[in-house]
XYZ file of C-alpha atoms in Angstrom:
572
model
C -44.209 183.715 119.211
C -44.201 180.720 122.044
C -42.877 181.552 125.474
C -40.195 179.380 126.455
C -39.891 178.417 130.252
C -37.043 179.150 132.030
C -34.111 176.207 132.994
C -35.098 174.560 136.120
C -32.466 173.392 138.709
C -32.487 169.698 137.479
C -32.023 170.641 133.760
C -28.979 173.073 134.663
C -27.505 170.200 136.748
C -28.481 167.672 134.011
C -26.713 169.659 131.238
C -23.751 170.498 133.733
C -23.221 166.771 133.771
C -23.656 166.047 130.393
C -20.956 168.937 129.351
C -18.603 167.336 131.985
C -18.504 164.333 130.540
C -14.944 164.353 128.889
C -13.625 165.565 132.624
C -15.513 162.736 134.154
C -14.076 160.214 131.372
C -10.480 161.226 132.463
C -11.074 160.121 136.123
C -12.278 157.046 135.074
C -16.187 157.537 135.601
C -17.771 155.194 132.278
C -19.952 156.799 129.830
C -22.965 155.183 130.452
C -22.886 156.248 134.342
C -22.844 159.995 133.121
C -25.680 159.229 130.861
C -27.691 157.554 133.552
C -27.273 160.290 135.991
C -28.236 162.849 132.885
C -31.157 160.612 132.336
C -32.175 160.644 135.978
C -31.856 164.236 136.517
C -33.701 165.202 133.424
C -36.932 162.934 133.856
C -37.127 164.888 137.176
C -37.589 168.164 135.637
C -40.709 170.364 135.953
C -42.881 169.690 133.047
C -42.654 167.838 130.014
C -41.076 170.212 127.190
C -40.536 167.850 124.060
C -39.272 169.390 121.059
C -37.748 166.734 118.868
C -38.680 165.026 115.712
C -36.319 161.893 116.396
C -36.798 158.780 114.992
C -38.348 155.754 117.339
C -35.211 153.358 116.733
C -32.461 155.776 118.777
C -31.703 154.914 122.058
C -32.714 156.811 125.056
C -29.740 158.479 125.946
C -29.363 159.649 122.479
C -32.877 160.869 122.181
C -32.174 162.825 125.828
C -28.977 164.264 124.968
C -30.582 165.628 121.658
C -33.781 167.078 123.387
C -31.477 168.515 126.603
C -29.332 170.226 123.807
C -32.861 171.682 122.196
C -33.978 172.745 125.309
C -30.860 174.860 126.179
C -30.939 176.403 122.664
C -34.401 177.017 122.603
C -33.866 179.101 126.133
C -30.792 181.095 124.669
C -32.474 181.975 121.670
C -35.521 183.073 123.546
C -33.248 185.688 125.450
C -32.015 187.072 121.801
C -28.636 185.115 122.350
C -27.001 184.578 119.017
C -23.384 183.703 117.295
C -22.457 182.838 113.946
C -19.498 180.673 115.051
C -18.599 177.871 117.441
C -16.231 178.657 120.377
C -13.203 177.134 118.929
C -13.880 177.772 115.556
C -10.564 178.519 113.205
C -11.711 181.025 110.495
C -8.638 180.179 108.299
C -9.231 176.702 107.838
C -9.764 174.982 104.542
C -12.264 176.306 102.080
C -13.557 174.497 98.983
C -12.608 176.182 95.878
C -13.606 173.377 93.234
C -16.264 171.134 94.573
C -13.974 168.831 95.447
C -12.964 167.873 99.364
C -9.228 166.535 100.428
C -8.717 163.812 102.609
C -5.109 163.016 103.959
C -4.663 159.472 105.434
C -1.872 159.328 108.282
C -0.666 156.410 109.070
C 2.304 154.777 111.157
C 4.053 152.170 108.736
C 4.757 151.664 104.847
C 5.408 148.674 102.753
C 7.530 146.675 102.572
C 6.755 146.073 105.939
C 3.679 143.736 105.794
C 1.751 145.068 108.560
C -1.604 146.143 108.927
C -0.823 149.754 109.538
C 1.082 149.756 106.182
C -1.448 147.327 104.040
C -5.271 148.682 105.312
C -4.418 152.650 104.733
C -2.952 152.256 101.393
C -6.069 150.093 100.311
C -8.314 152.640 101.913
C -6.537 155.392 100.049
C -7.055 153.804 96.676
C -10.644 152.931 97.092
C -11.448 156.607 98.838
C -9.770 157.993 95.726
C -12.286 156.385 93.032
C -14.594 158.842 94.157
C -14.934 162.291 92.317
C -15.775 163.851 95.793
C -12.504 163.712 96.935
C -8.743 164.133 96.473
C -6.726 161.809 98.594
C -3.205 161.866 99.772
C -1.401 158.788 101.878
C 0.959 160.225 104.182
C 3.682 157.195 105.646
C 6.642 157.519 107.399
C 10.153 157.634 106.163
C 12.863 155.786 107.973
C 16.409 156.481 107.299
C 18.695 153.629 105.804
C 19.952 152.130 108.651
C 16.321 151.987 110.342
C 15.448 150.453 106.829
C 17.433 147.399 107.396
C 16.049 146.838 110.767
C 12.293 147.281 109.534
C 11.788 146.122 106.176
C 12.233 142.416 105.196
C 14.469 140.743 102.539
C 17.209 143.421 102.711
C 14.432 145.901 100.924
C 16.314 149.524 101.466
C 15.677 152.701 99.313
C 17.823 155.276 98.945
C 15.070 158.201 98.531
C 11.001 158.660 98.850
C 10.517 158.468 95.086
C 12.095 154.845 94.919
C 10.041 153.627 97.788
C 7.145 155.221 96.590
C 7.488 153.253 93.075
C 7.664 150.346 95.223
C 4.489 150.851 96.884
C 2.482 151.857 93.737
C 3.551 148.796 91.948
C 2.879 146.362 94.778
C -0.850 148.033 94.854
C -1.391 148.072 91.181
C -0.558 144.198 90.910
C -3.443 143.752 93.675
C -6.120 146.090 92.275
C -8.249 146.268 89.193
C -8.247 149.689 88.746
C -5.862 152.775 88.480
C -5.509 154.200 91.881
C -5.390 157.906 91.569
C -4.009 159.363 94.998
C -0.962 161.209 96.219
C 1.706 159.663 98.715
C 3.623 161.785 100.788
C 6.152 161.249 103.456
C 6.703 162.478 107.163
C 10.254 161.373 109.368
C 9.615 158.692 111.377
C 12.217 156.790 113.804
C 12.024 153.011 114.502
C 11.718 151.883 118.333
C 13.328 148.388 118.468
C 11.491 148.094 122.172
C 8.247 148.674 120.934
C 8.621 147.189 117.314
C 6.865 150.207 116.134
C 7.662 153.798 113.890
C 7.450 156.780 115.931
C 6.985 160.145 114.285
C 9.468 162.688 114.626
C 8.765 166.479 114.448
C 4.892 168.000 113.612
C 3.724 165.152 111.478
C 0.711 167.649 111.019
C 2.693 170.107 108.952
C 3.197 167.638 106.292
C -0.275 168.637 104.803
C -0.114 172.102 103.652
C -3.148 174.237 104.952
C -4.381 174.266 101.331
C -5.104 170.774 101.936
C -6.079 170.596 105.228
C -9.695 169.581 104.988
C -10.498 165.938 106.301
C -7.787 163.917 107.995
C -7.997 160.181 108.991
C -5.588 159.137 111.382
C -4.693 155.801 111.241
C -3.666 154.367 114.919
C -4.591 158.186 116.566
C -3.135 157.437 119.831
C -0.098 156.179 118.416
C 0.578 159.110 116.211
C -0.148 161.470 118.913
C 1.432 160.206 122.029
C 4.659 162.250 121.331
C 3.065 164.674 118.943
C 4.313 168.111 119.786
C 2.840 170.380 116.917
C -0.618 171.714 115.327
C -3.425 170.726 116.965
C -5.060 168.229 114.289
C -8.535 169.281 114.946
C -7.346 173.156 114.902
C -5.997 172.599 111.168
C -8.604 170.318 109.782
C -12.537 170.479 109.265
C -12.965 166.771 110.357
C -10.307 164.237 112.278
C -11.371 160.399 112.159
C -9.342 157.953 113.901
C -8.860 154.427 112.916
C -8.110 152.366 116.052
C -6.043 149.328 114.609
C -3.990 147.650 117.982
C -5.230 146.423 121.181
C -2.155 148.209 123.013
C -3.540 147.729 126.154
C -3.696 143.332 125.655
C -0.188 143.625 124.564
C 1.121 146.036 127.620
C -0.303 143.598 129.940
C 2.105 140.927 129.174
C 4.940 143.025 129.740
C 6.695 143.166 133.473
C 4.605 145.710 135.253
C 2.186 145.391 132.769
C -1.144 146.481 135.004
C 0.560 149.681 135.771
C 1.618 150.550 132.230
C -1.667 149.711 130.723
C -3.573 151.695 133.155
C -1.305 154.588 132.093
C -1.497 154.088 128.434
C -5.207 153.765 128.685
C -5.585 157.238 130.300
C -3.265 158.825 127.512
C -4.854 156.900 124.758
C -8.298 158.672 126.169
C -6.211 162.031 126.553
C -4.796 162.061 123.021
C -7.941 160.891 121.236
C -10.137 163.250 122.858
C -8.101 166.085 122.091
C -7.124 165.451 118.355
C -10.182 163.572 117.197
C -13.808 164.331 116.390
C -15.010 160.754 115.752
C -12.930 157.600 116.251
C -13.743 154.052 114.845
C -12.909 150.934 116.760
C -12.186 147.818 114.207
C -13.984 145.427 116.923
C -14.685 145.928 120.562
C -11.742 144.195 121.519
C -9.995 147.618 121.501
C -10.493 150.352 124.435
C -13.527 152.239 124.706
C -12.357 155.253 123.659
C -14.315 159.039 123.499
C -16.317 159.476 120.608
C -15.898 156.007 119.306
C -18.223 153.361 117.561
C -17.281 150.004 116.530
C -17.354 149.026 112.955
C -15.061 146.771 110.928
C -13.730 149.249 108.182
C -11.074 147.000 106.591
C -11.793 144.773 103.489
C -9.882 142.128 101.941
C -7.252 142.316 99.241
C -8.921 141.470 96.179
C -6.361 139.051 94.885
C -7.748 136.720 98.229
C -11.216 136.909 96.624
C -9.930 136.392 93.201
C -8.437 133.200 94.742
C -11.497 132.130 96.460
C -13.514 132.163 93.066
C -11.030 130.395 91.415
C -10.883 127.746 94.252
C -15.097 127.377 94.014
C -14.815 127.387 89.943
C -12.424 124.197 90.346
C -14.837 122.548 92.688
C -17.502 123.276 90.337
C -15.600 121.246 87.770
C -15.179 118.132 89.930
C -11.355 119.146 91.144
C -10.122 118.456 94.872
C -9.296 121.616 95.546
C -8.099 121.167 99.658
C -5.268 118.491 99.666
C -3.775 119.852 102.620
C -5.011 119.917 106.314
C -4.446 122.590 108.791
C -2.268 125.729 109.324
C -1.703 128.753 111.076
C 0.229 131.951 109.550
C 1.579 135.055 111.633
C 4.203 136.994 113.034
C 6.052 134.509 115.434
C 5.651 136.530 118.846
C 3.903 135.028 121.438
C 1.445 137.414 121.861
C -0.031 136.694 118.371
C -1.413 133.232 119.316
C 1.262 131.062 119.524
C 1.232 130.741 123.393
C -2.827 129.585 122.899
C -1.996 127.416 120.547
C 0.703 125.043 122.123
C -1.208 125.363 125.315
C -4.721 123.996 123.148
C -2.811 121.497 121.510
C -0.562 120.230 124.655
C -4.019 119.979 126.888
C -5.820 117.748 124.086
C -2.876 115.983 122.785
C -5.104 112.767 123.180
C -8.410 114.096 121.741
C -6.278 115.607 118.726
C -4.288 112.281 118.067
C -3.115 112.190 114.497
C -3.865 115.747 114.018
C -0.854 117.949 112.765
C -0.574 121.798 111.904
C 2.002 123.553 109.435
C 2.899 126.970 110.906
C 4.093 130.064 109.053
C 5.890 132.751 110.540
C 9.222 134.856 111.176
C 9.493 136.984 114.507
C 11.792 137.620 117.514
C 10.271 134.743 119.566
C 10.979 132.065 117.116
C 13.181 130.135 118.652
C 11.542 129.926 121.911
C 8.109 129.151 120.236
C 9.904 125.940 118.800
C 11.433 124.860 121.690
C 8.222 125.179 123.352
C 6.485 122.756 120.809
C 9.447 120.556 120.919
C 9.333 120.040 124.758
C 5.829 119.486 124.643
C 5.960 116.752 121.782
C 3.445 118.555 119.539
C 2.984 117.831 115.620
C 3.553 121.151 114.550
C 5.984 121.891 111.616
C 7.555 125.240 111.117
C 8.324 127.287 108.295
C 9.249 130.441 107.064
C 6.675 133.106 106.948
C 5.183 133.372 103.137
C 2.763 136.281 101.724
C -0.945 134.114 102.228
C -1.967 134.385 98.786
C 1.276 132.150 97.869
C 0.184 129.073 95.980
C 1.892 126.845 97.925
C -1.043 127.834 100.769
C -3.825 127.375 98.439
C -4.419 123.942 99.211
C -4.879 124.424 103.184
C -8.428 123.714 104.046
C -8.390 124.426 107.626
C -6.942 128.370 108.958
C -6.594 127.882 112.855
C -6.233 131.236 114.645
C -6.651 131.146 118.579
C -5.355 134.682 119.026
C -7.053 136.984 121.600
C -4.911 139.938 121.318
C -5.815 140.815 117.666
C -8.208 143.933 117.105
C -9.501 142.072 113.786
C -7.290 139.694 112.100
C -6.441 140.306 108.278
C -5.192 136.491 107.890
C -8.743 135.666 109.072
C -10.583 137.526 106.705
C -8.433 136.704 103.937
C -8.726 132.555 104.781
C -12.384 133.139 104.477
C -12.346 134.817 101.056
C -10.352 131.867 99.966
C -13.395 129.688 100.614
C -11.478 127.883 103.584
C -12.876 126.717 107.169
C -11.615 128.932 109.859
C -11.466 127.809 113.883
C -11.127 130.971 116.128
C -11.957 132.058 119.321
C -15.536 133.132 120.662
C -13.891 136.630 121.047
C -14.929 140.429 120.266
C -11.959 140.310 117.750
C -13.558 137.899 115.436
C -17.104 139.205 115.822
C -17.461 140.117 112.233
C -16.471 137.134 111.200
C -18.756 134.919 113.014
C -21.811 135.215 110.330
C -19.760 133.512 108.122
C -20.645 129.993 107.892
C -17.534 128.689 107.494
C -16.192 130.601 110.529
C -16.273 128.011 113.583
C -15.882 129.649 117.038
C -15.214 128.495 120.469
C -15.415 129.322 123.903
C -13.903 126.250 125.915
C -11.061 124.030 125.019
C -13.164 121.152 124.592
C -15.240 123.128 122.179
C -11.892 123.949 120.263
C -11.462 120.110 120.024
C -14.819 119.779 118.450
C -14.159 122.702 116.003
C -11.147 121.300 114.687
C -12.506 117.811 114.144
C -15.818 119.123 112.376
C -13.445 121.293 110.314
C -11.376 118.615 109.396
C -13.659 115.932 108.549
C -16.489 118.176 106.209
C -16.367 120.654 103.516
C -16.439 124.469 103.362
C -19.359 125.895 102.394
C -19.394 128.200 99.001
C -19.411 131.760 99.897
C -22.677 133.738 98.550
C -22.151 137.072 96.504
C -23.262 139.244 99.618
C -20.761 137.277 101.869
C -18.245 138.142 99.520
C -19.067 141.669 98.720
C -18.951 141.800 102.668
C -15.694 140.989 102.776
C -14.549 143.499 99.952
C -12.801 146.752 100.333
C -16.120 148.323 98.525
C -18.374 147.280 101.239
C -15.656 148.472 103.770
C -15.347 151.863 102.316
C -19.296 152.220 102.350
C -18.907 151.140 106.237
C -16.315 153.768 106.949
C -18.019 156.468 105.113
C -21.337 155.675 107.233
C -19.711 155.166 110.279
C -17.149 157.751 110.564
C -19.753 160.503 109.038
C -17.963 161.183 106.196
C -20.427 161.157 103.908
C -22.337 163.801 105.692
C -19.160 165.602 105.830
C -18.331 165.445 102.437
C -22.193 166.568 101.486
C -21.644 169.711 103.576
C -20.339 172.241 101.003
C -19.254 175.343 103.495
C -16.356 173.387 104.472
C -16.876 173.712 108.256
C -18.559 170.419 109.307
C -18.094 170.824 112.945
C -17.772 168.060 115.334
C -19.090 164.655 113.941
C -21.161 166.485 111.294
C -23.655 168.136 113.413
C -23.815 171.608 112.890
C -27.061 171.720 110.819
C -29.261 170.929 113.576
C -31.295 173.990 115.147
C -27.940 175.505 115.538
C -28.147 174.154 119.089
C -23.861 173.723 118.915
C -23.171 177.163 118.026
C -25.545 178.889 120.642
C -23.374 177.792 123.648
C -19.608 177.201 123.935
C -19.674 173.773 124.932
C -17.852 172.577 127.965
C -16.480 169.602 126.003
C -14.520 171.537 123.500
C -13.376 173.902 126.444
C -12.171 170.390 128.159
C -10.774 169.183 124.833
C -8.928 172.475 124.111
C -7.429 172.307 127.848
C -6.187 168.926 126.944
C -4.778 169.400 123.811
C -3.020 172.429 125.389
C -1.404 170.478 128.383
C -0.272 167.745 126.292
C 1.172 170.096 123.964
C 3.518 171.627 126.994
C 4.279 168.155 128.188
C 5.831 166.975 125.099
C 7.311 169.896 124.407
C 9.787 168.737 127.523
C 12.444 166.324 126.449
C 13.207 164.871 130.166
C 9.359 164.086 130.174
C 9.294 162.752 126.714
C 12.382 160.244 127.391
C 10.767 159.551 130.989
C 7.341 157.854 129.099
C 9.379 156.476 126.527
C 10.158 158.622 123.593
C 12.851 157.895 121.161
C 15.545 160.544 121.904
C 15.611 163.545 119.393
C 12.041 162.700 118.465
C 10.439 166.126 118.923
C 12.087 167.348 115.766
C 13.347 165.481 113.021
C 17.421 165.338 112.192
C 20.078 166.320 109.890
C 19.457 163.023 107.839
C 16.153 163.344 107.521
C 16.372 166.975 106.588
C 18.607 165.826 103.762
C 16.733 162.624 102.710
C 13.215 164.666 102.392
C 14.601 168.088 101.267
C 13.403 169.690 104.252
C 14.855 172.939 106.271
C 16.311 172.387 110.108
C 13.723 172.359 112.536
C 16.341 175.055 113.810
C 15.606 177.499 110.452
C 11.607 176.878 110.462
C 11.374 177.864 114.063
C 14.206 180.293 114.892
C 14.748 181.287 118.346
C 15.555 185.186 118.691
C 17.586 187.235 121.265
C 20.234 185.163 121.571
């Protein structure tokens, strides 16, 4: 057996810095600085010990991380050290019994609320359930009837979860070309008027049984865990994936004392995603750079819009005029959704865009203010109530204008491209995915905005190629999701314990040593659990009163035992 040289001081220091990444990250020290320090220390070690068969296309930081981990593992093996399980493994986790895995998708909104976190997880569940490899459960919030009236449009309310499930399935079936075989469950939620969002009440993880607690997909992991007081997701599930939908920091910066608030929320988001996720997917680089995160658009377009695009293209090939209207914008009417940018651009270049008119469709809290501002600037904007983007009356528009820079990945932009329209949008990280499409015209300056609008109004959109159509589809989005979340590797691991990031199969280097990052993550989760258990601290940080546990009405609606029965306190 080849003798393994002992570790030298620089290797030990490099490993300590590498494993201290979570702690340094919480202090605000960027990951790239830690990587450079590790690289510098490791490159100065005595000798050049290479134990790798790594592909040449990986970057240097990944190579050094792999090599350093393997070096530590080899030294430990040479001493006779061995362990079968990692430091934090839970032997009671889900076991595969029928060669099928189970995926639980947990999200923060539900139809009929037409928001991204209601629609996109629904399609993700449907397309993941098409595979025979896994069963799928979609877990959505249940609101009491009084709160449904505040959230759901057109006075739609439900008297029972079963009634709402029927509505959700009917809506989905109208848009799919196949039967979606997945389960829908509900957890108790409370609506926050101030944040215009739903906050979970009680321990959301308990609504997935231990028998099905295998893989969890947390849609908006930071949002779901801000006030989470219950079982740690990574303790209960084998693999936990977070999907970041919203650029919360951008919205918060626009509020009073926004700079201070965004600083605090940035670190809280860091904290909870590190403590509760194995892998995090960010839809675009417009979002906060979170621990263990990669950037990839894992959302597709409702098949209905691709069908509309195909019909429009067929009509055009038969010589019909398909675009009889000019420009429009569609979105919730709040300033942060791009209305401020739109009014500013049109006001600044009123002379350059003389004769240009735009129709705007949307409802929202800032409707009156937006319309008043447009009238004061004497802009040619026609305002209409919000509509479904697939409505027949919108098919004739040729140009979709979206100046928003607060979005993470605008669904309406993808839908407009799928329908074969021009899109004029900002050259911004949130639009990076769309820039490869020829009908997407991006601008950096207001002068370029004018040029893009004139070009779009004076020409005809190009026909989408089959590849471009496929890239917009949910089939392609699901493939990207499987790859970038490493779910394909996890599903191919038949022992049910893939470990962090699905890398347990590499020379057992992870299991040889309790990783400092695991210790830090466990400490962060424990501290968060303690803090969220205190009602005063919860209220001080903006939690809705009484959301640590669900209330009596929610118990009745969801047929739950009261919290005091499930968690009795003895000795009184």
